[in-house]
XYZ file of C-alpha atoms in Angstrom:
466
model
C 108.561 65.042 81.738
C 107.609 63.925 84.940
C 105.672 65.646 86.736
C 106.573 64.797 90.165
C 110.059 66.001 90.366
C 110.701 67.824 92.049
C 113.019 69.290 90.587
C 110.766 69.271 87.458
C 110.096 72.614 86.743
C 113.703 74.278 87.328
C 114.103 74.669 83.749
C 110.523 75.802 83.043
C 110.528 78.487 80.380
C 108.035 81.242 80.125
C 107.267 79.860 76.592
C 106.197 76.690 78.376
C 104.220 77.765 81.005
C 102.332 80.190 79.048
C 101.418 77.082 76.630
C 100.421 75.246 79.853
C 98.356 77.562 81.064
C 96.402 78.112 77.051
C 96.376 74.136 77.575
C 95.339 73.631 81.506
C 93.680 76.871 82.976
C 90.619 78.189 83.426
C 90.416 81.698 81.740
C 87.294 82.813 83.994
C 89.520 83.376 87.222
C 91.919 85.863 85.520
C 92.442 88.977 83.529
C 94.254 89.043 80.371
C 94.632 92.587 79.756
C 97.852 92.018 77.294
C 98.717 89.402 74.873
C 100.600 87.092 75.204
C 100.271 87.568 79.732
C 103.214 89.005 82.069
C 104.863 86.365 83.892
C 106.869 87.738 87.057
C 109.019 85.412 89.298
C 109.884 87.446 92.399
C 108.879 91.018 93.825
C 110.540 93.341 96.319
C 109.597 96.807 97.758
C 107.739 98.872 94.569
C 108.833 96.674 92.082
C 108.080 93.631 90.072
C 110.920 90.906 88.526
C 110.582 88.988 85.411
C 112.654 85.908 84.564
C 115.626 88.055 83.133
C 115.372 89.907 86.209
C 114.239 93.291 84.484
C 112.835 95.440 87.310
C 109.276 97.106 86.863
C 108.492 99.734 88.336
C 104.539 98.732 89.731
C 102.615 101.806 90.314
C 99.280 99.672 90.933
C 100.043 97.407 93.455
C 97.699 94.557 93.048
C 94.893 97.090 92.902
C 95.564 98.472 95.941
C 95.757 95.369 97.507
C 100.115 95.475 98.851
C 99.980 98.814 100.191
C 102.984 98.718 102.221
C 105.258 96.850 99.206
C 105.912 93.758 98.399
C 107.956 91.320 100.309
C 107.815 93.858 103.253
C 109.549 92.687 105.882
C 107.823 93.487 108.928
C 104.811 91.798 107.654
C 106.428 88.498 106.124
C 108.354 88.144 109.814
C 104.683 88.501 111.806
C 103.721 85.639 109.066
C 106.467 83.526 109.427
C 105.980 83.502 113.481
C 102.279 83.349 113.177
C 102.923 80.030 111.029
C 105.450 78.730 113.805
C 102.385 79.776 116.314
C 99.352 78.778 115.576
C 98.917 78.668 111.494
C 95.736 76.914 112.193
C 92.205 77.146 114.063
C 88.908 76.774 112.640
C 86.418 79.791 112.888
C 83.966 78.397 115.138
C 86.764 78.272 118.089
C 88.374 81.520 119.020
C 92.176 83.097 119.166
C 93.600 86.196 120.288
C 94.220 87.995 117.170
C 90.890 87.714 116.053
C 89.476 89.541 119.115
C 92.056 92.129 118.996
C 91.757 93.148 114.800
C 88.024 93.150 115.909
C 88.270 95.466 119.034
C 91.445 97.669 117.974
C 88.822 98.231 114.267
C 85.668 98.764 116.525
C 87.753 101.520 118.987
C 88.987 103.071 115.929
C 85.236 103.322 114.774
C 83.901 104.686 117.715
C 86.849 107.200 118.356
C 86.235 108.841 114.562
C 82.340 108.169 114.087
C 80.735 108.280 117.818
C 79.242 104.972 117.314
C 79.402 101.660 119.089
C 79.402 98.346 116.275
C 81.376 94.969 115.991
C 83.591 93.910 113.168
C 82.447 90.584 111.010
C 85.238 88.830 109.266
C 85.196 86.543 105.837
C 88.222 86.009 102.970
C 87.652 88.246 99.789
C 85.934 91.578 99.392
C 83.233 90.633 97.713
C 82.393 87.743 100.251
C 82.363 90.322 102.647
C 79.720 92.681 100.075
C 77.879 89.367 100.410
C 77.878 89.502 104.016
C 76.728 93.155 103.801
C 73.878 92.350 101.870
C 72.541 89.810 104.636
C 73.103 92.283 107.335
C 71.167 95.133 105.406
C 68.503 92.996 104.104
C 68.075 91.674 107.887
C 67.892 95.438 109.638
C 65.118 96.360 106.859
C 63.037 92.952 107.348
C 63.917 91.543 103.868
C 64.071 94.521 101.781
C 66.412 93.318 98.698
C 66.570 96.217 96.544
C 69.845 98.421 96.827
C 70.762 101.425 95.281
C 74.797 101.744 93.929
C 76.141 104.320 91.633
C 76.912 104.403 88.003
C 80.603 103.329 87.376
C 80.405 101.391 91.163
C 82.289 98.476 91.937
C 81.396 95.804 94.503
C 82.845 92.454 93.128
C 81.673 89.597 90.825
C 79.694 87.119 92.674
C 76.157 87.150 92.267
C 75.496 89.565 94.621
C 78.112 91.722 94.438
C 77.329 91.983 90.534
C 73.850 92.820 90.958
C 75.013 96.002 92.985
C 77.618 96.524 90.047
C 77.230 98.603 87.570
C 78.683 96.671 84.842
C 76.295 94.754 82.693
C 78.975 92.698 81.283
C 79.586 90.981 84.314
C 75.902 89.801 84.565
C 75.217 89.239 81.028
C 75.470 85.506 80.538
C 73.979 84.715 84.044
C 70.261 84.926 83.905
C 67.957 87.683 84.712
C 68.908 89.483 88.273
C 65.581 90.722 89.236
C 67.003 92.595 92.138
C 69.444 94.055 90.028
C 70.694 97.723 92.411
C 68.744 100.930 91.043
C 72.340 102.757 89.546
C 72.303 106.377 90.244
C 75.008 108.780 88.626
C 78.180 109.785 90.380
C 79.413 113.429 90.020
C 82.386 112.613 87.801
C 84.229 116.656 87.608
C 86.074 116.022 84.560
C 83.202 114.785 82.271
C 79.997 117.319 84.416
C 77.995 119.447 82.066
C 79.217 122.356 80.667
C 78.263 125.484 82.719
C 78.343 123.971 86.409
C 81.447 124.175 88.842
C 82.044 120.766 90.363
C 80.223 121.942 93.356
C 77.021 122.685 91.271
C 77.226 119.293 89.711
C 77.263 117.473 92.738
C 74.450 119.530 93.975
C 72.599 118.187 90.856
C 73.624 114.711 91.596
C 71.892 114.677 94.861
C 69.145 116.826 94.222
C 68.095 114.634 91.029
C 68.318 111.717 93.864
C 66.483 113.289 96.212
C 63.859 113.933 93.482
C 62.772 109.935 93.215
C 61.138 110.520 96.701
C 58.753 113.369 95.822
C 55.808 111.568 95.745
C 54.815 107.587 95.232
C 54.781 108.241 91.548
C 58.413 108.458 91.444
C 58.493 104.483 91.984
C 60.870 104.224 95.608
C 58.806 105.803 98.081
C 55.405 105.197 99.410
C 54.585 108.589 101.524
C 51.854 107.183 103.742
C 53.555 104.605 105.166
C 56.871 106.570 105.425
C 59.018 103.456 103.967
C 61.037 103.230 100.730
C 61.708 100.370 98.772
C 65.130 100.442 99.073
C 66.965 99.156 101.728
C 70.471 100.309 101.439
C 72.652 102.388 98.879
C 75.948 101.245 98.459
C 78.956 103.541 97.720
C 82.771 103.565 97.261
C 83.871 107.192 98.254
C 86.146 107.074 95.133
C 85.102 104.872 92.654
C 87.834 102.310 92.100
C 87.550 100.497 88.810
C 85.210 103.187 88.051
C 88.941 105.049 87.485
C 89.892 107.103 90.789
C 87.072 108.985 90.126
C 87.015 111.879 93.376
C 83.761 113.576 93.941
C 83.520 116.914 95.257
C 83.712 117.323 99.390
C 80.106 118.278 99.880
C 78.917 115.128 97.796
C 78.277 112.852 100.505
C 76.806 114.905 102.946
C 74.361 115.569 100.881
C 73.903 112.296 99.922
C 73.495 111.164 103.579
C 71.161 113.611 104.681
C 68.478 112.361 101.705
C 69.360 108.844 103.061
C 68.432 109.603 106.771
C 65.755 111.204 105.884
C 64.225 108.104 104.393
C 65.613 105.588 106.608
C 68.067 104.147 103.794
C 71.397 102.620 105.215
C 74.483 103.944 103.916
C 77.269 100.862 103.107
C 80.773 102.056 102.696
C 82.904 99.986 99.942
C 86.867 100.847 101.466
C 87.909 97.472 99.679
C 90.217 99.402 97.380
C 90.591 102.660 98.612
C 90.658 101.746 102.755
C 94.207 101.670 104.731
C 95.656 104.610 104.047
C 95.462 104.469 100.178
C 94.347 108.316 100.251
C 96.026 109.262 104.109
C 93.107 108.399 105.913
C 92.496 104.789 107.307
C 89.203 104.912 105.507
C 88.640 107.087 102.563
C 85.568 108.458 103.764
C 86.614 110.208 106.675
C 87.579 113.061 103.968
C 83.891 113.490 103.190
C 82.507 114.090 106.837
C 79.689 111.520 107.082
C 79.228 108.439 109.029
C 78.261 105.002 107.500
C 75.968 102.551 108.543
C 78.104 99.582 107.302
C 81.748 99.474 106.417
C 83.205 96.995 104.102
C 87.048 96.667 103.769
C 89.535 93.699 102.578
C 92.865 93.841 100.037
C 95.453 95.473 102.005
C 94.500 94.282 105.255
C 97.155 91.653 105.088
C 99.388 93.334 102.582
C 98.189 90.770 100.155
C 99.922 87.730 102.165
C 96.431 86.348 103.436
C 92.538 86.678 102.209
C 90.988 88.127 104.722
C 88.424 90.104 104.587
C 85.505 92.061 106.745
C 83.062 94.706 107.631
C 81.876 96.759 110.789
C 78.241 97.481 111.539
C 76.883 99.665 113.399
C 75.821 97.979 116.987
C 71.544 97.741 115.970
C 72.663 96.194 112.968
C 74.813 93.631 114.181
C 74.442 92.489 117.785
C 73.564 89.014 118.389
C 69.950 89.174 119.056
C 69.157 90.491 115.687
C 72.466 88.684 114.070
C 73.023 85.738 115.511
C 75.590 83.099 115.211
C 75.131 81.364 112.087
C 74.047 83.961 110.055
C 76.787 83.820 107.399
C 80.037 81.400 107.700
C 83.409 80.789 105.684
C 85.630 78.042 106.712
C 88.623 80.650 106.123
C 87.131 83.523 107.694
C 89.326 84.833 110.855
C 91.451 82.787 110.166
C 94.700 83.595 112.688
C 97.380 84.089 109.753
C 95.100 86.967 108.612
C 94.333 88.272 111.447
C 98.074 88.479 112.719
C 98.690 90.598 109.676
C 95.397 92.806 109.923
C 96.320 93.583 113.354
C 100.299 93.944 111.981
C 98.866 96.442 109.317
C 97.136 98.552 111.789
C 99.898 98.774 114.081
C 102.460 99.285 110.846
C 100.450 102.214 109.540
C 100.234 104.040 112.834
C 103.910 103.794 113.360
C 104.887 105.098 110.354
C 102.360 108.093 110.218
C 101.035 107.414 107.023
C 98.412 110.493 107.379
C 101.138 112.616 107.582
C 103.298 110.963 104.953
C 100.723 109.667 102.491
C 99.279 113.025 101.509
C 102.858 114.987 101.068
C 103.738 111.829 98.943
C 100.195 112.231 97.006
C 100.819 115.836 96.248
C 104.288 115.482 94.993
C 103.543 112.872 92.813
C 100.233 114.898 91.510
C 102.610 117.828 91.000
C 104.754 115.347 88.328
C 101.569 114.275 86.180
C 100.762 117.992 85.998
C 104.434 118.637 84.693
C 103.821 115.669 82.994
C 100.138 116.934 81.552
C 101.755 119.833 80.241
C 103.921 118.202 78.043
C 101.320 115.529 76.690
C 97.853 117.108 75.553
C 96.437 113.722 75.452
C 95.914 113.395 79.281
C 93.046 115.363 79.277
C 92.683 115.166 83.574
C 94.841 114.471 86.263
C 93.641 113.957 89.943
C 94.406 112.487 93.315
C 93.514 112.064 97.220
C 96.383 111.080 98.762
C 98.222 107.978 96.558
C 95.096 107.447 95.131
C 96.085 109.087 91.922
C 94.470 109.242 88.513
C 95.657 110.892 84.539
C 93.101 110.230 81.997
C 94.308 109.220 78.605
C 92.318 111.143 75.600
C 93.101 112.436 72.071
C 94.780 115.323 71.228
C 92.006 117.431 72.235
C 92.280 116.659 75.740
C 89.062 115.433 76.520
C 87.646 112.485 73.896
C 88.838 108.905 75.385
C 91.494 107.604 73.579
C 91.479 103.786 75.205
C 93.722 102.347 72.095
C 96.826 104.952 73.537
C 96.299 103.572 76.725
C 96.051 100.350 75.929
C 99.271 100.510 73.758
C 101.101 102.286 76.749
C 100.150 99.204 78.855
C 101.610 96.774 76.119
C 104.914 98.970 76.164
C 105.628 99.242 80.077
C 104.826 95.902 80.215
C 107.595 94.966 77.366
C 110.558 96.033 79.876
C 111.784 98.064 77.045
C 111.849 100.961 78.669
C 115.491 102.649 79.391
C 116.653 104.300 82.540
C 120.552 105.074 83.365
C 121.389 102.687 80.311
C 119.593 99.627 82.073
C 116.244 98.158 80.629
C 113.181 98.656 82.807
C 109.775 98.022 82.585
C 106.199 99.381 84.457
C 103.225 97.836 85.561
C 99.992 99.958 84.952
C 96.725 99.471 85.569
C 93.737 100.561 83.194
C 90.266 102.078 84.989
C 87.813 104.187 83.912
C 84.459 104.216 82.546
C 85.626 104.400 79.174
C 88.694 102.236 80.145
C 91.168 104.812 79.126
C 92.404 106.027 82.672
C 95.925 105.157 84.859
C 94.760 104.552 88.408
C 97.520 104.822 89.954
C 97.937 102.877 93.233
C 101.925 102.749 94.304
C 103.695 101.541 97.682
C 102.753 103.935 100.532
C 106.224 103.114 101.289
C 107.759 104.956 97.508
C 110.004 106.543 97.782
C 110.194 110.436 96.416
C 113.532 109.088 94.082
C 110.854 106.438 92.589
C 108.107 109.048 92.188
C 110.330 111.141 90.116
C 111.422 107.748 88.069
C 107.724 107.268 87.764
C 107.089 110.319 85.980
C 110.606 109.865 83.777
C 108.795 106.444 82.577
C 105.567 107.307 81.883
C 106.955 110.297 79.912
C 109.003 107.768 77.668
C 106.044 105.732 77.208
C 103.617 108.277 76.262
C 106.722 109.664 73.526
C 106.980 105.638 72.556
C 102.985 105.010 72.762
C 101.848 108.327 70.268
C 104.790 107.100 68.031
């Protein structure tokens, strides 16, 4: 065959390209969750296409990442005029989107939180972790120890990983001597038996606040005044941690032991930020103000990297951040930021905060119908259409990772019969024991697609346990 032919790879099966890829691909920039992997040619709205055209129903999104569904059109337009506009600028020069995603973010900011900061773009979310770590190190003169939480995650570079809890994805990298101090998250299904979830996440922070009692407890030197730590990073819900949703007092408990010492708070809305759970940030349902703010996925609906964070002003101004102090050729880029700004304007139009939490609760409604029926999902939970139904064994409570796993395998078959037509649906595993749905759909679903939802997964549990 030759290869450049362009009409060479019209007649490429799935059979060859998955040989190709065995053959010609790195394995170290992907996932395979199930063998052999899904190809999908084309995508529309909440759903998925394979080469047979077999809808599936995607209830995950691209982790969280196409909010407002694929191929939306109001977003693909603002690209395609963006592209006949100016598709191209390099980051050290300036264009008008850029300053407007940064001010209309920074208003937005100050409006909810009281605070004046700037916004600091770059192309993946855990570029801009990277960049959070140079702005937190700067504020607290070098200090390189963080503190994250137990089932946190913050991305796979170097940095990022240190900060994550996962030692898997540091294992085969070398020591990381400033690996983050991981502190446990209240996590209300699994607490201790004999505390409400409120008591529990009164333990959490108390048993926090209890490593600055005295020097001996290794962060906090008392005659001085200064920890060790510089900043403790968070994601209100823990993402692949599995949707976890701590109780409403958690973080302002938290944050009061972290002013206290002078420790910055960083906010990780990568995942869970634009109106995932009917806020524009997912912390705003917790009633605390961050220090840092780190967001990226569904800022451009998936159609662009792009990336960023906001700082508070002291953190970030130029005199004590100057130009220079962290760079992408990519970053702020003026596709991306046509779309950022697109987003914002989308999402305000369409009242997701109204919309996103009536959506939320009817669809947690179905999984409880749903629980009901199937013992083995042992918790359901949600904020918003961040939504969450962990998969266990008959007694409702031990993880039971193989049921999910085969579930996955199933939807992903497009086996899966609705109205006499095959269908298929895309899951996504989570979960610190890897046996929870994290359920991410189109803030645009419809209520018809929430109810085929729960009609799916109910014939894929009955399939999965047989």
């Amino acid at each position: 065959m030759n290869i450049f032919d362009k009409n060479a790879d019209a007649a490429i099966t799935d059979a060859q390209l998955l040989a190709d890829e065995a053959r010609y691909s790195s394995f170290g920039d992907t996932v395979h969750y199930v063998d052999p992997p899904k190809i999908f040619q084309r995508c529309e709205g909440s759903y998925m296409f394979d080469a047979t055209g077999t809808p599936y129903l995607d209830l995950q999104m691209w982790y969280s990442a196409c909010n407002f569904g694929y191929a939306n059109q109001r977003l693909n337009n603002a690209l395609k005029d963006q592209i006949d506009t100016l598709p191209q600028v390099a980051s050290q020069y300036l264009h008008p989107t850029r300053v407007q995603l940064a001010k209309t973010i920074a208003v937005d900011m100050h409006e909810k939180f009281g605070l004046d900061g700037r916004v600091h773009f770059n192309v993946g979310g855990a570029q801009a972790v990277e960049d959070s770590l140079k702005i937190v190190r700067n504020a607290r003169n070098g200090k390189s120890l963080m503190f994250a939480f137990e089932g946190g995650y913050h991305g796979r570079t170097l940095g990022a990983s240190s900060i994550t809890s996962s030692y898997r994805y540091r294992r085969r990298y070398g020591h990381f001597g400033e690996r983050a101090m991981f502190i446990p998250f209240p996590y209300p299904f699994r607490r201790p038996k004999g505390m409400t979830p409120d008591e529990y996440s009164d333990h959490c922070v108390h048993q926090f606040e209890r490593l600055f009692e005295s020097e001996y407890n290794g962060v906090w030197d008392p005659k001085v005044g200064q920890a060790e730590y510089a900043a403790f990073y968070v994601e209100p819900i823990q993402g692949t941690g599995g949707y976890v949703i701590p109780p409403r007092n958690f973080f302002k408990g938290l944050k009061r032991v972290l002013d206290k010492y002078g420790i910055l708070m960083v906010v990780d809305e990568i995942q869970m930020g634009f109106w995932r759970t009917g806020k524009l940030w997912s912390i705003e349902h917790f009633g605390v103000t961050p220090d840092v703010l780190v967001f990226g996925k569904a800022l451009t609906n998936g159609l662009n990297p792009l990336s960023g964070l906001w700082a508070r002003e002291e953190l970030i101004n130029p005199t004590v951040f100057p130009p220079g102090s962290t760079h992408s050729t990519f970053n702020s880029n003026p596709l991306g930021t046509r779309l950022g700004l697109e987003v914002l304007k989308l999402g305000k139009e369409m009242d997701y905060e109204r919309t996103v939490p009536e959506k939320g609760a009817y669809f947690l409604d179905g999984l409880r119908g749903l629980q009901k029926r199937h013992p083995e999902i042992g918790d359901v939970d949600g904020l918003g259409l961040a939504l969450r139904a962990e998969i266990c064994a008959a007694d409702g409570f031990t993880p039971n990772r193989e049921l999910l796993d085969r579930m996955v395998d199933i939807g992903l078959a497009g086996d899966l019969l609705h109205d006499g037509k095959r269908m298929g649906l895309v899951l996504d595993v989570g979960g610190w024991y890897k046996n929870v749905i994290t359920f991410a759909p189109s803030l645009n679903i419809t209520y018809e697609e929430i109810d085929l939802a729960i009609t799916l997964l109910d014939q894929l549990l009955t399939k999965a346990k047989g």
